[in-house]
Amino acid sequence: MSERGNYEAIRKSILELLDQPEYDDGSVGPVLVRLAWHSAGTYDAETDTGGSNGAGMRYEAEGGDPANAGLQHARVFLEPVKAAHPWVTYSDLWTLAGCVAIEAMGGPKINWLPGRTDFVDDSKLPPRGRLPDGAKGVDHVRNVFTRMGFNDQEIVALSGAHNLGRCHTDRSGFEGKWVHSPTRFSNQYFRLLTRLEWKPKKLNNGVLQFVHVDEDLDEGLMMLPTDMALLSDPGFKEWVLLYADDKAAFYADFANAFAKLMELGIQRDAQGKVVNSDNLKGGYHS
Ligand code: HIF
């Protein structure tokens, strides 16, 4: 029997590649989560453009957006999975990999559905500049995520993903990780955001971030200006405080918000079948 449509096989292949002792903190999980989110986070609800359909990051226009620096590593890690299961679309593979990584790192189960296409619909291509800029503040964060269709509560729930992974000077200009265990999903990001004292620090490259030096561990943790923005706005802060205290609420809300992120721009019928992928006009295939 053909393996086509067996997403359990894809999940298994993804799980097998997550642990990479030589890479960052020992797992490619975090960068796969960032790939999944950046593939979807170009969405604009008003014009119904952008989103994960089309896997546009394969091409220079989107892949070369400075906001996507470093994600070529994530795509390369996933190439063996694509080679072993050529029937899976890149857009399904990248979004599923992020969800599998979240679950494998101890996060909630994300309700992921297949059916995305790799046909590129020229009329749906997002311009550069749709992804958020970590150097900015409250209005920027709210504008970018409202454009995708998220409310304040969902924005804060999503933000808990910065529990995972780290910043790299050669990718974003920022440096360091948000929590001490960056390959373990938890609500520690919110706990540290609310309980530690954060001080602005200008890095040698001129980039401004916020730092907390943990004397016991002699290791600094960091926050982006956009992370700090969640504390300075009452509409965001109430959710930060809730998620710092209530891990179960965070897991439940995060799972819903991340599943919604993965679905941006994907239209399904009542059976869950994608209705806007098979008959795209004027698209081209990779
Ligand atoms: Fe991130 N994010 N993100 N992010 N992000 C980085 C890294 C990760 C923003 C900026 C950055 C989300 C929202 C925002 C992850 C997941 C999510 C980096 C560092 C920056 C600068 C990149 C590097 O240098 O390698 C901004 C401004 C956001 C809007 C507020 C999402 C909610 C938190 C949507 C989300 O899921 C993950 C995971 C990483 C770690 C990647 C790694 O390589 O370890």
Tab-separated table of C-alpha atoms and ligand atoms in Angstrom:
chain	number	residue	atom	x	y	z
A	1	MET	CA	0.000	0.000	0.000
A	2	SER	CA	1.213	3.499	-0.779
A	3	GLU	CA	2.399	5.548	2.147
A	4	ARG	CA	0.734	8.682	0.744
A	5	GLY	CA	-1.355	10.415	3.380
A	6	ASN	CA	0.290	8.623	6.293
A	7	TYR	CA	1.103	11.631	8.458
A	8	GLU	CA	2.054	9.375	11.358
A	9	ALA	CA	5.076	8.349	9.290
A	10	ILE	CA	5.978	12.017	8.839
A	11	ARG	CA	5.576	12.683	12.560
A	12	LYS	CA	7.890	9.786	13.315
A	13	SER	CA	10.559	11.034	10.905
A	14	ILE	CA	10.383	14.516	12.444
A	15	LEU	CA	10.675	13.124	15.972
A	16	GLU	CA	13.761	11.196	14.969
A	17	LEU	CA	15.645	14.290	13.861
A	18	LEU	CA	14.865	16.599	16.807
A	19	ASP	CA	17.821	15.666	19.009
A	20	GLN	CA	21.010	17.098	17.525
A	21	PRO	CA	23.668	17.318	20.258
A	22	GLU	CA	25.896	19.582	18.157
A	23	TYR	CA	23.186	22.136	17.393
A	24	ASP	CA	22.438	25.061	19.755
A	25	ASP	CA	21.016	23.635	23.007
A	26	GLY	CA	20.845	20.074	21.674
A	27	SER	CA	17.570	20.191	19.765
A	28	VAL	CA	16.397	21.583	16.447
A	29	GLY	CA	12.876	21.777	17.913
A	30	PRO	CA	12.933	25.527	18.623
A	31	VAL	CA	14.087	26.552	15.146
A	32	LEU	CA	11.417	24.268	13.637
A	33	VAL	CA	8.798	26.093	15.717
A	34	ARG	CA	10.114	29.412	14.397
A	35	LEU	CA	9.982	28.048	10.818
A	36	ALA	CA	6.360	26.970	11.251
A	37	TRP	CA	5.367	30.328	12.701
A	38	HIS	CA	7.216	32.427	10.111
A	39	SER	CA	5.694	30.382	7.291
A	40	ALA	CA	2.218	31.265	8.589
A	41	GLY	CA	2.808	34.663	10.171
A	42	THR	CA	2.841	36.620	6.902
A	43	TYR	CA	-0.931	36.335	6.769
A	44	ASP	CA	-3.108	39.400	6.217
A	45	ALA	CA	-6.760	38.712	6.959
A	46	GLU	CA	-8.084	41.717	5.055
A	47	THR	CA	-6.554	40.770	1.692
A	48	ASP	CA	-6.362	37.022	2.425
A	49	THR	CA	-2.690	37.001	1.358
A	50	GLY	CA	0.350	35.324	2.913
A	51	GLY	CA	0.130	32.342	5.254
A	52	SER	CA	1.650	28.866	5.081
A	53	ASN	CA	0.042	27.762	1.793
A	54	GLY	CA	2.640	27.809	-0.997
A	55	ALA	CA	5.713	27.432	1.238
A	56	GLY	CA	6.969	30.699	-0.200
A	57	MET	CA	10.101	30.688	1.958
A	58	ARG	CA	11.639	28.330	-0.603
A	59	TYR	CA	12.045	31.359	-2.860
A	60	GLU	CA	14.255	34.393	-2.409
A	61	ALA	CA	11.425	36.933	-2.186
A	62	GLU	CA	10.256	35.455	1.123
A	63	GLY	CA	13.169	33.213	2.151
A	64	GLY	CA	15.582	36.140	1.812
A	65	ASP	CA	13.513	38.462	3.998
A	66	PRO	CA	15.944	39.490	6.775
A	67	ALA	CA	13.193	38.506	9.258
A	68	ASN	CA	13.685	34.902	8.110
A	69	ALA	CA	17.465	34.836	8.641
A	70	GLY	CA	18.569	31.482	10.036
A	71	LEU	CA	15.514	29.542	8.953
A	72	GLN	CA	17.447	27.962	6.109
A	73	HIS	CA	18.926	25.718	8.837
A	74	ALA	CA	15.454	24.526	9.810
A	75	ARG	CA	14.546	23.845	6.189
A	76	VAL	CA	17.765	21.885	5.636
A	77	PHE	CA	17.106	19.767	8.742
A	78	LEU	CA	13.736	18.786	7.245
A	79	GLU	CA	15.039	17.871	3.767
A	80	PRO	CA	15.626	14.182	4.657
A	81	VAL	CA	11.985	13.941	5.778
A	82	LYS	CA	10.811	15.378	2.459
A	83	ALA	CA	13.183	13.012	0.602
A	84	ALA	CA	11.836	9.989	2.505
A	85	HIS	CA	8.199	11.029	1.989
A	86	PRO	CA	8.143	13.015	-1.283
A	87	TRP	CA	4.332	13.168	-1.346
A	88	VAL	CA	4.163	15.561	1.626
A	89	THR	CA	4.008	19.237	0.717
A	90	TYR	CA	6.608	21.574	2.192
A	91	SER	CA	3.825	23.724	3.608
A	92	ASP	CA	2.378	20.745	5.488
A	93	LEU	CA	5.830	19.513	6.516
A	94	TRP	CA	6.984	22.855	7.944
A	95	THR	CA	3.796	23.468	9.922
A	96	LEU	CA	3.569	19.878	11.170
A	97	ALA	CA	7.245	19.915	12.214
A	98	GLY	CA	6.611	22.931	14.455
A	99	CYS	CA	3.643	21.230	16.096
A	100	VAL	CA	5.468	17.916	16.575
A	101	ALA	CA	8.441	19.799	18.069
A	102	ILE	CA	6.211	21.642	20.554
A	103	GLU	CA	4.621	18.394	21.681
A	104	ALA	CA	7.958	16.556	21.885
A	105	MET	CA	9.457	19.331	24.022
A	106	GLY	CA	6.672	18.917	26.581
A	107	GLY	CA	4.097	21.312	25.184
A	108	PRO	CA	0.409	20.719	24.522
A	109	LYS	CA	-0.913	18.706	21.601
A	110	ILE	CA	-1.613	21.053	18.704
A	111	ASN	CA	-4.591	20.205	16.545
A	112	TRP	CA	-2.828	20.170	13.168
A	113	LEU	CA	-4.608	19.355	9.923
A	114	PRO	CA	-3.009	18.487	6.550
A	115	GLY	CA	-3.901	19.657	3.061
A	116	ARG	CA	-1.719	22.699	2.352
A	117	THR	CA	-0.430	23.145	-1.157
A	118	ASP	CA	3.006	23.989	-2.548
A	119	PHE	CA	1.478	25.728	-5.537
A	120	VAL	CA	2.471	29.353	-5.386
A	121	ASP	CA	-0.430	31.632	-6.119
A	122	ASP	CA	1.115	34.893	-7.283
A	123	SER	CA	-1.935	36.832	-6.147
A	124	LYS	CA	-1.424	35.599	-2.577
A	125	LEU	CA	2.291	36.417	-2.214
A	126	PRO	CA	3.041	38.506	0.873
A	127	PRO	CA	5.318	41.513	0.594
A	128	ARG	CA	8.374	41.576	2.863
A	129	GLY	CA	7.999	43.299	6.204
A	130	ARG	CA	4.925	41.430	7.447
A	131	LEU	CA	6.779	39.598	10.246
A	132	PRO	CA	7.272	41.407	13.560
A	133	ASP	CA	10.372	43.376	14.541
A	134	GLY	CA	11.669	42.520	18.028
A	135	ALA	CA	13.046	46.019	18.528
A	136	LYS	CA	9.590	47.592	18.514
A	137	GLY	CA	6.824	48.120	21.060
A	138	VAL	CA	3.198	47.558	22.023
A	139	ASP	CA	1.508	49.114	18.974
A	140	HIS	CA	3.652	47.161	16.539
A	141	VAL	CA	2.992	43.818	18.256
A	142	ARG	CA	-0.735	44.472	18.397
A	143	ASN	CA	-0.896	45.692	14.788
A	144	VAL	CA	0.989	42.720	13.351
A	145	PHE	CA	-1.091	40.097	15.167
A	146	THR	CA	-4.418	41.898	14.745
A	147	ARG	CA	-3.663	41.899	11.002
A	148	MET	CA	-3.554	38.078	11.210
A	149	GLY	CA	-6.799	38.015	13.210
A	150	PHE	CA	-5.588	37.493	16.797
A	151	ASN	CA	-6.869	39.245	19.943
A	152	ASP	CA	-4.811	40.330	22.973
A	153	GLN	CA	-5.303	37.071	24.842
A	154	GLU	CA	-4.191	35.007	21.849
A	155	ILE	CA	-1.186	37.273	21.258
A	156	VAL	CA	0.025	36.753	24.830
A	157	ALA	CA	-0.670	33.005	24.739
A	158	LEU	CA	1.388	32.682	21.542
A	159	SER	CA	4.188	34.727	23.089
A	160	GLY	CA	4.857	31.886	25.518
A	161	ALA	CA	6.655	30.121	22.649
A	162	HIS	CA	9.649	32.299	23.481
A	163	ASN	CA	10.151	29.774	26.247
A	164	LEU	CA	11.846	27.866	23.430
A	165	GLY	CA	15.158	28.449	21.726
A	166	ARG	CA	17.384	31.454	21.575
A	167	CYS	CA	18.449	34.523	19.671
A	168	HIS	CA	21.555	34.438	17.510
A	169	THR	CA	23.588	37.580	16.830
A	170	ASP	CA	24.205	36.530	13.245
A	171	ARG	CA	20.485	36.001	12.559
A	172	SER	CA	18.529	38.733	14.333
A	173	GLY	CA	21.219	40.773	16.073
A	174	PHE	CA	19.823	39.803	19.490
A	175	GLU	CA	21.701	37.340	21.695
A	176	GLY	CA	20.745	34.719	24.266
A	177	LYS	CA	17.840	32.658	25.513
A	178	TRP	CA	14.692	33.591	27.405
A	179	VAL	CA	14.767	30.735	29.932
A	180	HIS	CA	17.354	28.322	31.344
A	181	SER	CA	15.814	25.214	29.733
A	182	PRO	CA	15.126	26.391	26.169
A	183	THR	CA	14.261	22.956	24.806
A	184	ARG	CA	11.557	22.316	27.404
A	185	PHE	CA	8.131	23.871	26.829
A	186	SER	CA	6.627	25.443	29.978
A	187	ASN	CA	5.224	28.731	31.304
A	188	GLN	CA	8.632	29.691	32.654
A	189	TYR	CA	8.857	32.577	30.133
A	190	PHE	CA	5.898	34.305	31.824
A	191	ARG	CA	7.223	33.571	35.315
A	192	LEU	CA	10.605	35.083	34.522
A	193	LEU	CA	9.099	38.028	32.658
A	194	THR	CA	7.023	38.969	35.717
A	195	ARG	CA	9.366	37.945	38.544
A	196	LEU	CA	12.866	38.981	37.515
A	197	GLU	CA	14.245	42.453	37.148
A	198	TRP	CA	15.061	43.263	33.529
A	199	LYS	CA	17.542	45.943	32.542
A	200	PRO	CA	18.132	47.414	29.088
A	201	LYS	CA	21.493	46.559	27.586
A	202	LYS	CA	23.049	47.743	24.357
A	203	LEU	CA	25.028	44.961	22.681
A	204	ASN	CA	28.318	45.636	20.890
A	205	ASN	CA	26.432	45.613	17.585
A	206	GLY	CA	24.265	48.496	18.830
A	207	VAL	CA	21.152	46.344	19.315
A	208	LEU	CA	19.140	47.035	22.463
A	209	GLN	CA	17.674	44.123	24.440
A	210	PHE	CA	16.793	43.459	28.068
A	211	VAL	CA	18.915	41.254	30.314
A	212	HIS	CA	18.887	39.617	33.687
A	213	VAL	CA	22.123	38.260	35.057
A	214	ASP	CA	21.648	35.161	37.143
A	215	GLU	CA	24.565	35.322	39.599
A	216	ASP	CA	24.141	31.703	40.697
A	217	LEU	CA	24.493	30.385	37.204
A	218	ASP	CA	26.661	33.223	35.950
A	219	GLU	CA	24.550	33.222	32.828
A	220	GLY	CA	22.399	35.960	31.413
A	221	LEU	CA	18.850	35.554	30.206
A	222	MET	CA	17.271	37.965	27.777
A	223	MET	CA	14.006	39.540	26.665
A	224	LEU	CA	13.283	41.377	23.421
A	225	PRO	CA	11.759	44.851	23.558
A	226	THR	CA	8.604	43.183	22.152
A	227	ASP	CA	8.589	40.728	25.083
A	228	MET	CA	8.865	43.625	27.547
A	229	ALA	CA	6.005	45.338	25.714
A	230	LEU	CA	3.656	42.649	27.051
A	231	LEU	CA	4.244	44.057	30.545
A	232	SER	CA	3.715	47.685	29.673
A	233	ASP	CA	0.210	47.350	28.240
A	234	PRO	CA	-2.734	46.545	30.559
A	235	GLY	CA	-4.561	44.587	27.846
A	236	PHE	CA	-1.552	42.283	27.472
A	237	LYS	CA	-0.357	42.280	31.081
A	238	GLU	CA	-3.453	40.692	32.580
A	239	TRP	CA	-2.834	37.597	30.442
A	240	VAL	CA	0.888	37.538	31.233
A	241	LEU	CA	0.031	37.439	34.939
A	242	LEU	CA	-2.550	34.711	34.428
A	243	TYR	CA	-0.226	32.484	32.399
A	244	ALA	CA	2.618	32.972	34.914
A	245	ASP	CA	0.346	31.511	37.602
A	246	ASP	CA	-1.735	29.030	35.639
A	247	LYS	CA	0.203	26.614	33.475
A	248	ALA	CA	-2.898	24.648	32.465
A	249	ALA	CA	-4.636	27.797	31.185
A	250	PHE	CA	-1.511	28.710	29.228
A	251	TYR	CA	-1.224	25.255	27.648
A	252	ALA	CA	-4.886	25.213	26.623
A	253	ASP	CA	-4.853	28.763	25.204
A	254	PHE	CA	-1.492	28.286	23.520
A	255	ALA	CA	-2.666	25.093	21.793
A	256	ASN	CA	-5.706	26.909	20.390
A	257	ALA	CA	-3.775	29.992	19.281
A	258	PHE	CA	-0.953	28.023	17.656
A	259	ALA	CA	-3.415	25.770	15.818
A	260	LYS	CA	-5.185	28.915	14.571
A	261	LEU	CA	-1.834	30.356	13.430
A	262	MET	CA	-1.098	27.207	11.408
A	263	GLU	CA	-4.514	27.475	9.721
A	264	LEU	CA	-4.285	31.111	8.578
A	265	GLY	CA	-5.367	31.361	4.948
A	266	ILE	CA	-6.392	27.700	4.732
A	267	GLN	CA	-10.074	27.229	3.945
A	268	ARG	CA	-11.712	23.897	4.721
A	269	ASP	CA	-15.107	22.340	4.142
A	270	ALA	CA	-17.127	20.725	6.927
A	271	GLN	CA	-15.094	17.510	6.565
A	272	GLY	CA	-11.824	19.413	7.017
A	273	LYS	CA	-10.800	19.106	3.368
A	274	VAL	CA	-8.939	22.140	2.075
A	275	VAL	CA	-11.005	23.915	-0.546
A	276	ASN	CA	-8.554	26.576	-1.666
A	277	SER	CA	-5.586	24.481	-2.713
A	278	ASP	CA	-6.450	22.091	-5.537
A	279	ASN	CA	-7.708	24.525	-8.076
A	280	LEU	CA	-5.440	27.537	-7.768
A	281	LYS	CA	-5.285	29.382	-11.013
A	282	GLY	CA	-2.063	30.832	-12.323
A	283	GLY	CA	0.059	29.080	-9.727
A	284	TYR	CA	3.240	27.194	-10.424
A	285	HIS	CA	4.648	24.089	-8.843
A	286	SER	CA	8.138	23.717	-7.448
B	1	HIF	FE1	9.967	34.661	17.935
B	1	HIF	N1	11.815	35.450	17.704
B	1	HIF	N2	9.157	36.499	17.697
B	1	HIF	N3	8.121	33.855	18.052
B	1	HIF	N4	10.830	32.837	18.035
B	1	HIF	C1	13.002	34.773	17.741
B	1	HIF	C2	13.186	33.429	17.990
B	1	HIF	C3	12.161	32.547	18.159
B	1	HIF	C4	9.830	37.682	17.533
B	1	HIF	C5	11.187	37.817	17.351
B	1	HIF	C6	12.091	36.775	17.474
B	1	HIF	C7	6.952	34.553	18.096
B	1	HIF	C8	6.810	35.909	18.082
B	1	HIF	C9	7.833	36.808	17.873
B	1	HIF	C10	10.141	31.664	18.239
B	1	HIF	C11	8.768	31.514	18.201
B	1	HIF	C12	7.852	32.542	18.139
B	1	HIF	C13	14.073	35.694	17.530
B	1	HIF	C14	15.533	35.333	17.482
B	1	HIF	C15	13.522	36.929	17.374
B	1	HIF	C16	14.258	38.242	17.133
B	1	HIF	C17	15.919	34.788	16.090
B	1	HIF	C18	17.367	34.383	16.075
B	1	HIF	O1	18.210	35.278	16.284
B	1	HIF	O2	17.665	33.202	15.841
B	1	HIF	C19	8.891	38.776	17.584
B	1	HIF	C20	9.250	40.250	17.433
B	1	HIF	C21	7.658	38.242	17.800
B	1	HIF	C22	6.330	38.980	17.962
B	1	HIF	C23	6.155	39.458	19.332
B	1	HIF	C24	5.771	33.631	18.324
B	1	HIF	C25	5.222	33.839	19.696
B	1	HIF	C26	6.319	33.854	20.701
B	1	HIF	C27	4.580	33.774	17.345
B	1	HIF	C28	6.430	32.324	18.217
B	1	HIF	O3	5.857	31.189	18.247
B	1	HIF	C29	11.084	30.614	18.526
B	1	HIF	C30	10.725	29.159	18.868
B	1	HIF	C31	12.348	31.171	18.471
B	1	HIF	C32	13.669	30.474	18.732
B	1	HIF	C33	14.317	30.069	17.421
B	1	HIF	C34	15.641	29.377	17.607
B	1	HIF	O4	16.365	29.278	16.616
B	1	HIF	O5	15.964	28.907	18.711
